[in-house]
Coordinates of C-alpha atoms in Angstrom, one line a residue:
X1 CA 24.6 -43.3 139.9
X2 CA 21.3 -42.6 138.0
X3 CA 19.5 -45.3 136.4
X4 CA 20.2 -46.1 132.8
X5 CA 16.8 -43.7 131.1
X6 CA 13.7 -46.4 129.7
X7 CA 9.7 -46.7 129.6
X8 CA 7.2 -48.5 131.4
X9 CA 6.5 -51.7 129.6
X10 CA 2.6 -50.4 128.9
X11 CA 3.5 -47.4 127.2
X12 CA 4.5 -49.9 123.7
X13 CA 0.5 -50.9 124.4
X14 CA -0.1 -47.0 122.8
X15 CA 2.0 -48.5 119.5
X16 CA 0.2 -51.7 119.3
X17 CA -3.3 -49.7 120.2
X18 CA -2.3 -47.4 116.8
X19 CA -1.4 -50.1 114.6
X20 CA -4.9 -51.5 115.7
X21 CA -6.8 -48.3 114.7
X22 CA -5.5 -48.3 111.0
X23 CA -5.3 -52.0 111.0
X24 CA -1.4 -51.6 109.9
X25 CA -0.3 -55.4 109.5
X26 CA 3.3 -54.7 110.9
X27 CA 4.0 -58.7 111.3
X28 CA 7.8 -57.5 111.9
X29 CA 7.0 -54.8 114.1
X30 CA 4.0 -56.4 116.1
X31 CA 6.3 -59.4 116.5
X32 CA 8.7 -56.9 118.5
X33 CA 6.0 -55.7 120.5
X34 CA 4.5 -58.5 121.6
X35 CA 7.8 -59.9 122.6
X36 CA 8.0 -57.7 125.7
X37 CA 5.7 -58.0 128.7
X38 CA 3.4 -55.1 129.9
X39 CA 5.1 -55.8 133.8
X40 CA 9.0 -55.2 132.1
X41 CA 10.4 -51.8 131.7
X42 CA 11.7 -51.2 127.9
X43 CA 14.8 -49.9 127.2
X44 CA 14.4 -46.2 125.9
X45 CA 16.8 -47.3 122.7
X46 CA 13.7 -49.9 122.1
X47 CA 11.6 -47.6 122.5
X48 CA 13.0 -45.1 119.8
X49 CA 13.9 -48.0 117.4
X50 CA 10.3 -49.1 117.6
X51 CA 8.6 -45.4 116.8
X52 CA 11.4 -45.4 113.8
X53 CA 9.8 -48.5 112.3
X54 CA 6.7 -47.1 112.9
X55 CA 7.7 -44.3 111.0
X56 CA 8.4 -45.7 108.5
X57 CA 4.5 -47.5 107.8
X58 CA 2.5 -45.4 104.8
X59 CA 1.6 -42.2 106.2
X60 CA -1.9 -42.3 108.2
X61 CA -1.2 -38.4 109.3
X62 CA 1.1 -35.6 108.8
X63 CA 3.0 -36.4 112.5
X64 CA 2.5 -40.5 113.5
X65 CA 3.7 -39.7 117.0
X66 CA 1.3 -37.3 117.7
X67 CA -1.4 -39.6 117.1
X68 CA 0.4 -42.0 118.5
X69 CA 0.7 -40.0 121.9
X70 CA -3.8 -39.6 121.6
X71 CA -4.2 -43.3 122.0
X72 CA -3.3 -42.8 125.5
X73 CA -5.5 -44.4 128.7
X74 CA -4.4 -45.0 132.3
X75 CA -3.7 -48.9 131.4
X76 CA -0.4 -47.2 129.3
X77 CA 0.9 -45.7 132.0
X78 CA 0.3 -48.1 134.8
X79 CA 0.8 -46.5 138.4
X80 CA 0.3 -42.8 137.9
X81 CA -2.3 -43.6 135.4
X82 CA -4.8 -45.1 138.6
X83 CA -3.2 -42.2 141.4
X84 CA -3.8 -39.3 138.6
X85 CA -7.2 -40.4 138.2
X86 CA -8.2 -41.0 141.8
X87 CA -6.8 -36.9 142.6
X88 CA -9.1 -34.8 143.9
X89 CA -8.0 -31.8 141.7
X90 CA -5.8 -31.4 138.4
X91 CA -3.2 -29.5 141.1
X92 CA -3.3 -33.0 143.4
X93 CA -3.3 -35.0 139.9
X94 CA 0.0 -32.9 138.7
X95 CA 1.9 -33.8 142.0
X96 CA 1.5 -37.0 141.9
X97 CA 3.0 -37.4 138.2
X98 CA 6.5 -35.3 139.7
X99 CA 6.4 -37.7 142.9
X100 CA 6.2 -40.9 140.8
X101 CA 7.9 -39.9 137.4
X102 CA 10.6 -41.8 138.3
X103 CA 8.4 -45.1 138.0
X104 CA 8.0 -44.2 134.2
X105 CA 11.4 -43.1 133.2
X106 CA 13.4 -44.7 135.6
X107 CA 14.8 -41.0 136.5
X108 CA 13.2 -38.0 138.0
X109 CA 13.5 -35.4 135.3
X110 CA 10.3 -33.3 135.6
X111 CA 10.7 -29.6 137.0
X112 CA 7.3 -27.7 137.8
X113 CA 7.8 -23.8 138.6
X114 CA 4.8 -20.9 138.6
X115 CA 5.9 -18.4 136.2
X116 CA 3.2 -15.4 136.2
X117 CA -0.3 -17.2 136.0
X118 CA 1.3 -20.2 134.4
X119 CA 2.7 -23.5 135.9
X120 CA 5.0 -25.0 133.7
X121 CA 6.3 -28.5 133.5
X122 CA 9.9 -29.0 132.4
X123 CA 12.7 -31.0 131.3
X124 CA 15.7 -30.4 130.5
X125 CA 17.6 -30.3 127.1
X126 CA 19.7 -33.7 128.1
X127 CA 16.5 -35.1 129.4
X128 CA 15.2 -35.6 125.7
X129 CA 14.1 -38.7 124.8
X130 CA 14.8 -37.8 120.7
X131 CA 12.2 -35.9 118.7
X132 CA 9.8 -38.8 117.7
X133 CA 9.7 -39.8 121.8
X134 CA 9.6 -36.4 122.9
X135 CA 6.5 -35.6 120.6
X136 CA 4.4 -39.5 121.7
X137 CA 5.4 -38.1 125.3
X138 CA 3.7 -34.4 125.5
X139 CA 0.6 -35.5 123.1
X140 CA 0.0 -38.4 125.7
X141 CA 0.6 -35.9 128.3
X142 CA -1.8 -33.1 127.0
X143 CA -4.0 -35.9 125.9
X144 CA -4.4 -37.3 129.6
X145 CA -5.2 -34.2 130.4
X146 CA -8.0 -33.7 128.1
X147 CA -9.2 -36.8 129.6
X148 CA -9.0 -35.6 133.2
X149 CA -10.8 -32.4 132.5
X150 CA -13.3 -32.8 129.0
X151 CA -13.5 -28.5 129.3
X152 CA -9.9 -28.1 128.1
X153 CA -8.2 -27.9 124.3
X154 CA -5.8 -25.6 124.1
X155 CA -2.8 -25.4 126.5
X156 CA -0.9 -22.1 126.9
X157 CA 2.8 -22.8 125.7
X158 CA 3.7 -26.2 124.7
X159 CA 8.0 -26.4 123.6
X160 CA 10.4 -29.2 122.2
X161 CA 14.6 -28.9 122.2
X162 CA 14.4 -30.6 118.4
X163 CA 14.5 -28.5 115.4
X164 CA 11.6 -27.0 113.6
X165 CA 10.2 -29.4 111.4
X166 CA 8.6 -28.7 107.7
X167 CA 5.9 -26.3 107.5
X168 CA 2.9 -29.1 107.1
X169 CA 4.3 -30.9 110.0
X170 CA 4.6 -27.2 112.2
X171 CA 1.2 -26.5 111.6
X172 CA 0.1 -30.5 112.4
X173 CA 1.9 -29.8 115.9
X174 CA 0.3 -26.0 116.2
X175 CA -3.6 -27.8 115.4
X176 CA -3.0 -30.6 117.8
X177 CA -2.0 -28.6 121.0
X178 CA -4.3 -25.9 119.9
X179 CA -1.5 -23.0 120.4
X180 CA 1.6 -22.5 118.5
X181 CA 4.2 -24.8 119.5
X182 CA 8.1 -23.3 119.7
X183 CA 11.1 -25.3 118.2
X184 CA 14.8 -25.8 119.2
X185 CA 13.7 -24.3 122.7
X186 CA 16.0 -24.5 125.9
X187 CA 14.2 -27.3 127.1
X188 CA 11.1 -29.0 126.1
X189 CA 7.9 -27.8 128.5
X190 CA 3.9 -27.7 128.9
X191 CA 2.5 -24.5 130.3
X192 CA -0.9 -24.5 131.7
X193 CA -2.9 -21.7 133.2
X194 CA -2.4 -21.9 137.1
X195 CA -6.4 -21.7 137.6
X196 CA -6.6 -24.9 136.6
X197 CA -4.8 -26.6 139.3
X198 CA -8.1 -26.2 140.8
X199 CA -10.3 -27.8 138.8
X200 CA -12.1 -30.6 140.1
X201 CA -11.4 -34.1 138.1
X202 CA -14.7 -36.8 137.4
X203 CA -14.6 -40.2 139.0
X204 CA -16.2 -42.2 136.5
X205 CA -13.2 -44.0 134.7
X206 CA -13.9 -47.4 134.0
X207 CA -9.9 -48.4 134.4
X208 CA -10.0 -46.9 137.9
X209 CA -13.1 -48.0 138.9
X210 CA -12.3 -51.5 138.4
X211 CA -8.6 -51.0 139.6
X212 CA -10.2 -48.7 143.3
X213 CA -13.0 -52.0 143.4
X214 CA -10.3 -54.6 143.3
X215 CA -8.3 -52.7 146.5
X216 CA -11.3 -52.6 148.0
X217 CA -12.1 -56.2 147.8
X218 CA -8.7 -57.3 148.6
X219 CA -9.3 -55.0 152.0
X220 CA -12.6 -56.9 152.5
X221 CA -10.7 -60.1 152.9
X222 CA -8.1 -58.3 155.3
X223 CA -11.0 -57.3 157.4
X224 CA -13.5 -60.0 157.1
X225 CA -17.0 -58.8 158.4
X226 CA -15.9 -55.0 158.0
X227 CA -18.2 -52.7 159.6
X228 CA -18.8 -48.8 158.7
X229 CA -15.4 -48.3 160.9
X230 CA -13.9 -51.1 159.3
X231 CA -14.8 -49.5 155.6
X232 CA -13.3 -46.1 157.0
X233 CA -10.1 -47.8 158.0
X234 CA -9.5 -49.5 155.0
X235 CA -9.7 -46.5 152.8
X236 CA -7.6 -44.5 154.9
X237 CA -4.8 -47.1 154.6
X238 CA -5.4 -47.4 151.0
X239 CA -5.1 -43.6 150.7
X240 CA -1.8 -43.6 153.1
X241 CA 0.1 -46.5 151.5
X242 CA 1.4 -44.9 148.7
X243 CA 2.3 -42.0 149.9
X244 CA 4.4 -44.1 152.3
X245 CA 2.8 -42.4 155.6
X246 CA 0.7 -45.3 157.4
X247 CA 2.1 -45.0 161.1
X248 CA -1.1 -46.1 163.6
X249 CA -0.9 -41.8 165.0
X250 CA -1.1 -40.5 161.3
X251 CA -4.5 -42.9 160.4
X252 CA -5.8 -42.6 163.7
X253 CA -5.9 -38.5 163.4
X254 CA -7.3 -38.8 159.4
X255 CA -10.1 -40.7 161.5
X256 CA -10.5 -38.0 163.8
X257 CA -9.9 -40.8 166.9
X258 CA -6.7 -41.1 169.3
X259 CA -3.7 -43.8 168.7
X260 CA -5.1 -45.5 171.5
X261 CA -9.1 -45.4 170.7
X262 CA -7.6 -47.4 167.5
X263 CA -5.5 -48.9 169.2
X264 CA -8.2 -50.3 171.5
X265 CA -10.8 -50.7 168.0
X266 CA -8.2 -52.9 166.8
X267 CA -7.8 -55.0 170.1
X268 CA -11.7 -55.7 169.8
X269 CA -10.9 -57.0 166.2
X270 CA -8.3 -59.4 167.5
X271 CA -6.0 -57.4 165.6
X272 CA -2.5 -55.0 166.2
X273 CA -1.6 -52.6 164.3
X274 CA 1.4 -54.6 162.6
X275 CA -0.7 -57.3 162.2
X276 CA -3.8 -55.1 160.2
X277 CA -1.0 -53.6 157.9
X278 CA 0.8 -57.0 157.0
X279 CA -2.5 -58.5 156.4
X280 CA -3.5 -55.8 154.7
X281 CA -0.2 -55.0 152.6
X282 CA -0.3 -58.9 151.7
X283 CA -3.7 -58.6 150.4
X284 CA -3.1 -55.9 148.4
X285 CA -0.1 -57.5 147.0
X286 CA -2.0 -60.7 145.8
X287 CA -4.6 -58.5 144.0
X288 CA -1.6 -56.1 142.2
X289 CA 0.3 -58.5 141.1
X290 CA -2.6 -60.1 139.2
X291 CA -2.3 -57.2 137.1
X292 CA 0.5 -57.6 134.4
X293 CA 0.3 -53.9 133.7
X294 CA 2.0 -53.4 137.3
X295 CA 5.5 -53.7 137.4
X296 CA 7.4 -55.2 140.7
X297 CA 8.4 -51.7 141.5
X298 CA 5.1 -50.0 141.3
X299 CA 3.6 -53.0 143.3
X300 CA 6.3 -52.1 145.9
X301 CA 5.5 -48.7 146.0
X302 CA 1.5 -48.6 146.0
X303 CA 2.1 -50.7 149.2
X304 CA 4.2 -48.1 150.9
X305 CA 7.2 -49.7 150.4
X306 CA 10.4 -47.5 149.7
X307 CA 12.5 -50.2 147.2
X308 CA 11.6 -53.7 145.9
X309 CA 13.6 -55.3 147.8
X310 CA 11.4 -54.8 151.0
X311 CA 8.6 -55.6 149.0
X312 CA 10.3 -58.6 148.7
X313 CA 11.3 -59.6 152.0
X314 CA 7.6 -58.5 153.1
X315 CA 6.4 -61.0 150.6
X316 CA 8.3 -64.2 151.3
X317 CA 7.6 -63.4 155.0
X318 CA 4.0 -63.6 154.0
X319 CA 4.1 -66.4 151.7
X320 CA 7.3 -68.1 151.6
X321 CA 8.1 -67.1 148.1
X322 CA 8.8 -64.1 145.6
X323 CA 6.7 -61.6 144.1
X324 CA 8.5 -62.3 141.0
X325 CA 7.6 -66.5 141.5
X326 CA 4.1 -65.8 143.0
X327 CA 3.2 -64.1 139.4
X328 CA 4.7 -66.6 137.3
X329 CA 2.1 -69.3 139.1
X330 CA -1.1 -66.4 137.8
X331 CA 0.2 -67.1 134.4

């Protein structure tokens, strides 16, 4: 049975961050916001009741929503924000959003397809999330985007299932995605030009910076007096872990050695295998969950963990207590 549709808890932050830019008061709707916590996932009714009020404020632009959807940085949309941003290519960047989708929505709903020289991503009629939702959701996407590669302003074909809105607003949506955007379509999509999955993406986001340092520090403790091996390791495992892959063969090929040279480089270290990754996984842990914009899940899953619940087990193992509990003590 699929899981009931909602939003990561960070993705309010892009309301809050617009009420900030025009200084709207909204002491009724600010007080809903800052009721829910950045590590809960919001219910998508919320979600929708909160863009209504928001609505509903004096008008600051022809379409709120798409503004709304500009405001957004990696800290919005936790998890795939950091693993977009540390892809190697726009291709790499595209495939982790479909992998990890599910994180966001609760569902998997994205489909990606090549049509011509265009990759498309789409979702399905009964995958809207209403028109207002729907709109904050592709301007954040095509917004990220523009983030990720500076070069790009116009995408190819941009599509919602909701009716055609007045003419001011048509031309609002036509000026913000920079080509002209088609209305009551079988399913609401982004094309792109396929030559893009190529493009390179810049490394110099402060958000993942700070988010790649803090994995690397927590792996410093796991390996105390790491070498250049040690340093080679550790990124290898921080690379593997959410992809789920970290058996001893996989990261002793990525660094070009034998299971049993590493095996052996371990041994030296007064280390095993299980041992390195428990240490390592607990480490890692500690440092995500001090990071309210993390939810249990994606904490789970950026450790290589398939469901929360091993997360966990894996936890009270370590520590004797919950994720969940361990946080609570941060606070």
């Amino acid at each position: 049975m699929a899981m009931p549709m909602r939003v990561t808890g960070g993705w309010i932050q892009l309301l809050t961050d617009w009420l900030d830019l025009y200084q709207f008061p909204a002491p009724d709707l600010r007080l809903l916001l800052d009721s829910r916590r950045q590590d809960e996932a919001v219910p998508l009714a919320l979600w929708q009741q909160l863009l209504e009020r928001a609505s509903m404020l004096p008008a600051t632009a022809v379409v709120p929503a798409l503004e709304i959807g500009a405001q957004v940085r990696p800290r919005h949309v936790g998890v795939l924000g950091y693993l977009s941003l540390a892809s190697h290519t726009l291709g790499e960047a595209l495939q982790v959003y479909q992998r990890y989708e599910q994180l966001f929505y609760g569902q998997q709903l994205v489909r990606v397809r090549v049509q011509g020289e265009l990759v498309v991503l789409c979702w399905d009629a009964d995958a809207s999330t209403g028109a207002s939702a729907d709109t904050v959701a592709i301007a954040a996407l095509v917004s990220f985007l523009r983030r990720l590669l500076p070069e790009v302003s116009a995408v190819a074909r941009v599509g919602f299932v909701f009716p055609a809105p007045d003419a001011r607003s048509r031309a609002a949506y036509d000026a913000f995605f920079g080509c002209e955007v088609v209305f009551d379509a079988a399913a609401t999509e982004v094309a792109l030009p396929v030559s893009w999955l190529a493009c390179r993406l810049p490394h110099s986001y402060p958000d993942v910076r700070e988010q790649l340092d803090q994995q690397a520090r927590a792996l410093l403790l796991a390996l105390p007096g790491a070498d250049a091996f040690d340093c080679a390791l550790q990124r290898a495992l921080v690379r593997r872990l959410p992809e789920g892959e970290v058996g001893l063969e996989l990261v002793a090929e990525e660094l070009c050695l034998s299971a049993r040279t590493l095996q052996r480089r371990l041994q030296q270290r007064g280390l095993t295998w299980r041992s390195l990754l428990d240490r390592t996984r607990q480490r890692l842990a500690e440092a995500y969950l001090a990071d309210s914009t993390l939810q249990l899940g994606e904490v789970a899953l950026l450790l290589g963990f398939s469901e929360q619940s091993a997360l966990n087990r894996a936890f009270r193992r370590w520590t004797g207590t919950t994720p969940a509990r361990w946080r609570r003590t941060l606070r």
